[in-house]
CSV table of C-alpha atoms and ligand atoms in Angstrom, one decimal:
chain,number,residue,atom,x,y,z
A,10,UNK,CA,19.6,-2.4,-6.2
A,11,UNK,CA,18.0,-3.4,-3.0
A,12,UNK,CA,14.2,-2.5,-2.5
A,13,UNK,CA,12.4,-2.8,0.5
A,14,UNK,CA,8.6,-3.9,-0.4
A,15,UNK,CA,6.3,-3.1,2.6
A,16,UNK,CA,2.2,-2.9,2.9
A,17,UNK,CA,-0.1,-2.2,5.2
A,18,UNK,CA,1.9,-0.4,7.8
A,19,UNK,CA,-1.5,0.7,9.1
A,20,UNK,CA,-0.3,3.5,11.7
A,21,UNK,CA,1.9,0.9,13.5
A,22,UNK,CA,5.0,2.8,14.1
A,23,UNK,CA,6.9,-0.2,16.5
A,24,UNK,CA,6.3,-2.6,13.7
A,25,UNK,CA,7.5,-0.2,11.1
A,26,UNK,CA,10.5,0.6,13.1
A,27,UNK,CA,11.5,-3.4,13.3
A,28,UNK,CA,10.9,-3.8,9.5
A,29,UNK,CA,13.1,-0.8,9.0
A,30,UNK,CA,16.3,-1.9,11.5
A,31,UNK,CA,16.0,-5.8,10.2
A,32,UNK,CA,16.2,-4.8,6.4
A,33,UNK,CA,19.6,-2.9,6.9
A,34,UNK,CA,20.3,-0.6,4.3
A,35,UNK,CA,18.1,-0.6,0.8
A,36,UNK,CA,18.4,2.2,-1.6
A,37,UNK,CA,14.7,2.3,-2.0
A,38,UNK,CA,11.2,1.6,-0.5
A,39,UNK,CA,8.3,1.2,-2.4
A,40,UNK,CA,4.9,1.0,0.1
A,41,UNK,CA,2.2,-0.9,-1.4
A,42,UNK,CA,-0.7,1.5,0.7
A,43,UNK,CA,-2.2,2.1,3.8
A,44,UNK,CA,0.3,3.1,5.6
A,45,UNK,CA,-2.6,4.9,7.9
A,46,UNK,CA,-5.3,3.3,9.2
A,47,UNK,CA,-6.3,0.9,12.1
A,48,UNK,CA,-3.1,1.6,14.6
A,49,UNK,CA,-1.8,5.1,16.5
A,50,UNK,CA,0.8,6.6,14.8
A,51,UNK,CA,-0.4,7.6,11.5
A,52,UNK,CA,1.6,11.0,11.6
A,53,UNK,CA,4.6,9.0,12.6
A,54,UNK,CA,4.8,6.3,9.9
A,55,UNK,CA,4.1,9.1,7.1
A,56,UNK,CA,7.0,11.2,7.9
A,57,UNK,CA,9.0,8.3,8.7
A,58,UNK,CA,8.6,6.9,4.8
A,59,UNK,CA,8.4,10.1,4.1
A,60,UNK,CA,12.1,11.1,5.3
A,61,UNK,CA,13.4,7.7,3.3
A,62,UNK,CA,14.1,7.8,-0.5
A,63,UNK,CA,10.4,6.2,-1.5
A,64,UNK,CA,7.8,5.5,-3.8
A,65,UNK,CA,4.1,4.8,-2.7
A,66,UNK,CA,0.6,4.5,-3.9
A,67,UNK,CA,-2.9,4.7,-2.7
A,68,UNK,CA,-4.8,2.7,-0.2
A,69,UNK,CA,-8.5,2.4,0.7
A,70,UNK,CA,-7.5,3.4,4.3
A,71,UNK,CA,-5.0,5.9,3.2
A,72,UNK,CA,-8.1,7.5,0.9
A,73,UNK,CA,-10.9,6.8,3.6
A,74,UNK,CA,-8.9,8.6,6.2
A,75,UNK,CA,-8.8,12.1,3.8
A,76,UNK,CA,-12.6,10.9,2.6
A,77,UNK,CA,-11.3,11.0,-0.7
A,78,UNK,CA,-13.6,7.9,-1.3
A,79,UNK,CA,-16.6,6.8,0.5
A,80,UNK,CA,-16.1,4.4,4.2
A,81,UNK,CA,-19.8,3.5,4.2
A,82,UNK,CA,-18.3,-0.1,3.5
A,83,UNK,CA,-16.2,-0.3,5.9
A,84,UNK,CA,-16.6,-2.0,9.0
A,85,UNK,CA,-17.8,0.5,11.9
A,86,UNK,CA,-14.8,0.2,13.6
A,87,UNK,CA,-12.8,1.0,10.4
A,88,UNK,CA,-15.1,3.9,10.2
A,89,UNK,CA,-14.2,5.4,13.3
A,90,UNK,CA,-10.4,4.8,12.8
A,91,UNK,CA,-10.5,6.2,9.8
A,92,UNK,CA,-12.4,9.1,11.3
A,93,UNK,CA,-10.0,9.3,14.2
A,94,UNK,CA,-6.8,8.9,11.8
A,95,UNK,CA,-8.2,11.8,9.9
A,96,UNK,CA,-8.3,14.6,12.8
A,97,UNK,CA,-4.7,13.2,13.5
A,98,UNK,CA,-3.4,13.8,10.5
A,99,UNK,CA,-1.3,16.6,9.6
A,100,UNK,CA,-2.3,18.7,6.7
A,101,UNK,CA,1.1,18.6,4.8
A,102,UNK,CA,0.2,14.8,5.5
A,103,UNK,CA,-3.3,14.9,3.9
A,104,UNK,CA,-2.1,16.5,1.2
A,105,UNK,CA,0.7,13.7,0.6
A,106,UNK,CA,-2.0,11.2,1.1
A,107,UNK,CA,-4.4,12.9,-1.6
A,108,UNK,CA,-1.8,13.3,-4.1
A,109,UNK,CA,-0.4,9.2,-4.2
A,110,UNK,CA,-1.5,7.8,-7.7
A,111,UNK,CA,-3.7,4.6,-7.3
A,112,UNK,CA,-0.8,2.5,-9.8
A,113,UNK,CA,3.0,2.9,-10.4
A,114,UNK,CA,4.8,1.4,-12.9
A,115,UNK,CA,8.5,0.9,-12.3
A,116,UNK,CA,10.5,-1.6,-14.7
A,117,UNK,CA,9.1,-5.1,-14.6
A,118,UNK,CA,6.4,-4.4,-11.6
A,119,UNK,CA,3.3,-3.1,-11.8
A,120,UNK,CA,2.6,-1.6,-8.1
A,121,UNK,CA,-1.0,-1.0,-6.9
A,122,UNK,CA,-2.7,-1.5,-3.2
A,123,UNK,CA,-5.2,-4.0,-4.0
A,124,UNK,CA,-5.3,-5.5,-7.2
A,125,UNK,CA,-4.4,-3.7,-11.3
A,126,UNK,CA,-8.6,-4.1,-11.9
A,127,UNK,CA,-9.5,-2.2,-8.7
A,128,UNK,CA,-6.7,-1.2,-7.4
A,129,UNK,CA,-8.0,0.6,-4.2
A,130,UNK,CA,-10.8,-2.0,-3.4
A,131,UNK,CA,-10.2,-5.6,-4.6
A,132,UNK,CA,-8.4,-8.1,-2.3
A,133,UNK,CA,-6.6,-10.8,-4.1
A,134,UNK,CA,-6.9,-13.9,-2.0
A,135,UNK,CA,-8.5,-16.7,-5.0
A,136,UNK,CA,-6.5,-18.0,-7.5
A,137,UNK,CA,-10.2,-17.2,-10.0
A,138,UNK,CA,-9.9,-13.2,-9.5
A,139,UNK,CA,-6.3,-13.6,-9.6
A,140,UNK,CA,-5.9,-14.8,-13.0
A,141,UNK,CA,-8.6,-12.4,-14.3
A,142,UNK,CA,-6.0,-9.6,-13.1
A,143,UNK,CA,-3.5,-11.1,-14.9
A,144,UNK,CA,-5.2,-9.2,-17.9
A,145,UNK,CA,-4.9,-5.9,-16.5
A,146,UNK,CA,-1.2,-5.1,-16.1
A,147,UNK,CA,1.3,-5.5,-18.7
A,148,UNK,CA,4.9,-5.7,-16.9
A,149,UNK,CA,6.1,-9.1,-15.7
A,150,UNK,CA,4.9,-8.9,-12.0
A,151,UNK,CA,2.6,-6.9,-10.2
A,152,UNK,CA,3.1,-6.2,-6.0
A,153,UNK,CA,-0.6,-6.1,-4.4
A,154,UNK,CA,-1.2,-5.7,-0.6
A,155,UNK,CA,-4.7,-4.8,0.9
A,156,UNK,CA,-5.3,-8.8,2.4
A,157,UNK,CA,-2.6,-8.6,4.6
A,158,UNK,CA,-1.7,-12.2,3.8
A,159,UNK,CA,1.9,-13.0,2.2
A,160,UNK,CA,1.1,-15.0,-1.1
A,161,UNK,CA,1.9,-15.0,-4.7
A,162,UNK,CA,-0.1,-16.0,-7.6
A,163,UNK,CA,1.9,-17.9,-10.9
A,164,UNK,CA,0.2,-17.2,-14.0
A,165,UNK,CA,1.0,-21.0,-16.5
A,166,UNK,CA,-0.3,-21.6,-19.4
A,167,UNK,CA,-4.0,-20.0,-18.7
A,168,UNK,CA,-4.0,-21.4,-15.0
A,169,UNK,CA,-3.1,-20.0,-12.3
A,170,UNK,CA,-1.0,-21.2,-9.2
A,171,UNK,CA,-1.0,-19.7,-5.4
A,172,UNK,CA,2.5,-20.3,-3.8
A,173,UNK,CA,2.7,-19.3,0.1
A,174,UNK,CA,5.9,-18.1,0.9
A,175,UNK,CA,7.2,-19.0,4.3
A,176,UNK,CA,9.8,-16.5,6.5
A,177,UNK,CA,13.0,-16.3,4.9
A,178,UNK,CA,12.1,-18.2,1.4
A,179,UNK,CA,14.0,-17.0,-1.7
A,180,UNK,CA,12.4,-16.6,-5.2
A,181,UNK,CA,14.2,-16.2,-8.0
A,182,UNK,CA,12.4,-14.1,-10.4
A,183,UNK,CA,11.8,-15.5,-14.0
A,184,UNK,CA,9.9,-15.3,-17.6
A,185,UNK,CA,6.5,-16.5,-15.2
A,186,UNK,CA,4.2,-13.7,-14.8
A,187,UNK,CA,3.4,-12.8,-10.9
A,188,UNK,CA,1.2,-11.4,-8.7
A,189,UNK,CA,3.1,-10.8,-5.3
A,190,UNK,CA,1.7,-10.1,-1.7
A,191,UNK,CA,4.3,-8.9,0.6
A,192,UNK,CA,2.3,-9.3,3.6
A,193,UNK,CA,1.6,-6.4,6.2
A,194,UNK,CA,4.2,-4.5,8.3
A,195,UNK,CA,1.2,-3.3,10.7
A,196,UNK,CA,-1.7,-5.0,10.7
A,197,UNK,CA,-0.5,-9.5,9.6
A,198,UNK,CA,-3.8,-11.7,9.3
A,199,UNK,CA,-1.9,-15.1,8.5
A,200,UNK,CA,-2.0,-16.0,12.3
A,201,UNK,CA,1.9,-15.0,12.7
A,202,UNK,CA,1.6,-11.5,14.5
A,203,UNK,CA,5.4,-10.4,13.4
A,204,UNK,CA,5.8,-8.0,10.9
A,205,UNK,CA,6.1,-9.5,7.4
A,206,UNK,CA,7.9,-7.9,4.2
A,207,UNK,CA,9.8,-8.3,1.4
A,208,UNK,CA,13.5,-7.0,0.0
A,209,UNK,CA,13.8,-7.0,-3.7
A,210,UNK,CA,17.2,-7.7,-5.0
A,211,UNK,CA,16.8,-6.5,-8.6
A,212,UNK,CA,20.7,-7.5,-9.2
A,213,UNK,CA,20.5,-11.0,-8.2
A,214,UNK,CA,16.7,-11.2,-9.6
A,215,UNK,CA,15.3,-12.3,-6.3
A,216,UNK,CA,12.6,-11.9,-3.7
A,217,UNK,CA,13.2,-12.5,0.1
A,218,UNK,CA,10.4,-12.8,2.3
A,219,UNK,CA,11.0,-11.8,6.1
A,220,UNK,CA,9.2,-12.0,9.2
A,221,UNK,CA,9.9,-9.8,12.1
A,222,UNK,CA,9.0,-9.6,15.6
A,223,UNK,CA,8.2,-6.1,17.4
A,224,UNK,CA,7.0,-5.1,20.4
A,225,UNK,CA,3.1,-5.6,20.0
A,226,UNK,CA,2.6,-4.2,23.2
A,227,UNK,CA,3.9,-0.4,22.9
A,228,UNK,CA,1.6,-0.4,20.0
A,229,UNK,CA,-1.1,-1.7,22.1
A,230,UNK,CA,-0.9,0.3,24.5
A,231,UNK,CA,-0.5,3.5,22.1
A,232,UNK,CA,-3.8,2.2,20.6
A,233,UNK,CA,-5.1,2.1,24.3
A,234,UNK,CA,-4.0,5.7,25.4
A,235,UNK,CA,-6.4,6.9,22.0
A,236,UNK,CA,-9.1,4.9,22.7
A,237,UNK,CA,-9.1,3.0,19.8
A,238,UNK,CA,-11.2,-0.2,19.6
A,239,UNK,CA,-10.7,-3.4,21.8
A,240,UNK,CA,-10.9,-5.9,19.2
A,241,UNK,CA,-8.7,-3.7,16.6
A,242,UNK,CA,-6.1,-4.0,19.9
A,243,UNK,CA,-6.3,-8.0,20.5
A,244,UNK,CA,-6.3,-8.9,17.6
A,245,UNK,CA,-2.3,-7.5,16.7
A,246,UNK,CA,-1.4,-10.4,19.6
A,247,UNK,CA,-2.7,-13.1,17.0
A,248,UNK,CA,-2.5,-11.9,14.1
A,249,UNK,CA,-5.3,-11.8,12.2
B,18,ZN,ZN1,-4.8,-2.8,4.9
């Protein structure tokens, strides 16, 4: 079976598009959460996972849009997107949103948005809070999202080791434990601006990671047409 492991789609359609053509065909798509938030086309990138055979679970922007949980951390610019993302939204879309579970379990991976301790809220970025996690999820791997940065944490012999995949690497899955980052389809803060996912080939036990470019601009200008913050604009150029 070939998955496609995306995160952070964050509203932007274009990028979501790009990830979609340069996969090719996968039987399945699991989305790591928030696929709202921060770009223009929340509506758009529901009902397009939506319409594909999918499995997905909660994120803090996919919650804070539906003010299923409190935004009073969030940035103020988060805050209004997440304001703005909410009038958008469709209602059989809010009521998608409000019904994803926070964790999955499917075979060997453990799926959350952030991290299995906190899975709506924690970003996993330190090799410290990434071996505490370790301790709460019992399959194999787990796939996190949330920092928007493509990683993986090893879990040897009470350590722990953070591995940065580059575009196009290949890892072969093992008896290690894993934490895996994906990266973000919509919103990448590694300094590469394409899109960045994964395929999972559970068949030949492997992980690809894959960067794509798409047009930046239409989502910019998309973003423009709303009136959606500058800086939330700019920064898709650079990304970070
Ligand atoms: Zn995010």
């Amino acid at each position: 079976m070939r998955h496609l492991i995306v995160s952070d789609i964050h509203s932007n359609l274009a990028a979501f598009e790009a990830v979609l053509a340069d996969a090719g065909s996968v039987d399945r798509v699991w989305s790591l959460g928030d696929v709202v938030g921060y770009g223009p086309d929340p509506n758009e990138c529901l009902e397009r996972l939506r319409g594909l055979p999918h499995l997905s679970v909660a994120g803090n922007h996919d919650w804070g849009s539906i003010a299923r949980i409190d935004i009073s951390d969030f940035n103020p610019e988060a805050q209004h997107i997440c304001r703005w993302t909410g009038q958008q939204l469709s209602a059989d879309n809010q009521a998608y949103l409000a019904g994803l579970a926070e964790t999955v379990v499917e075979g060997d991976f453990t799926i959350v948005h952030g991290s299995p301790r906190y899975p709506t809220w924690e970003y996993l970025v330190y090799t410290l809070s990434a071996l505490e996690n370790f301790d709460y999820f019992d399959t194999r791997f787990c796939l996190v999202g949330h920092s928007h940065v493509p990683i993986i944490f090893q879990s040897r012999d009470g350590t722990c080791d953070l591995l940065v995949p580059t575009p196009d690497s290949v890892w072969h899955l093992g008896e290690q434990r894993l934490i895996i980052n994906p990266g973000a389809v919509g919103q990448p803060r590694d300094g590469d601006e394409r899109a960045s996912y994964v395929i999972l080939d559970t068949d030949q036990d492997t992980l690809t990671y894959r960067r794509v470019p798409y047009p930046v601009y239409v989502t910019q200008k998309r973003m423009q047409q709303a009136g959606l913050p500058e800086r939330q604009i700019s920064r898709l150029a650079m990304g970070w």
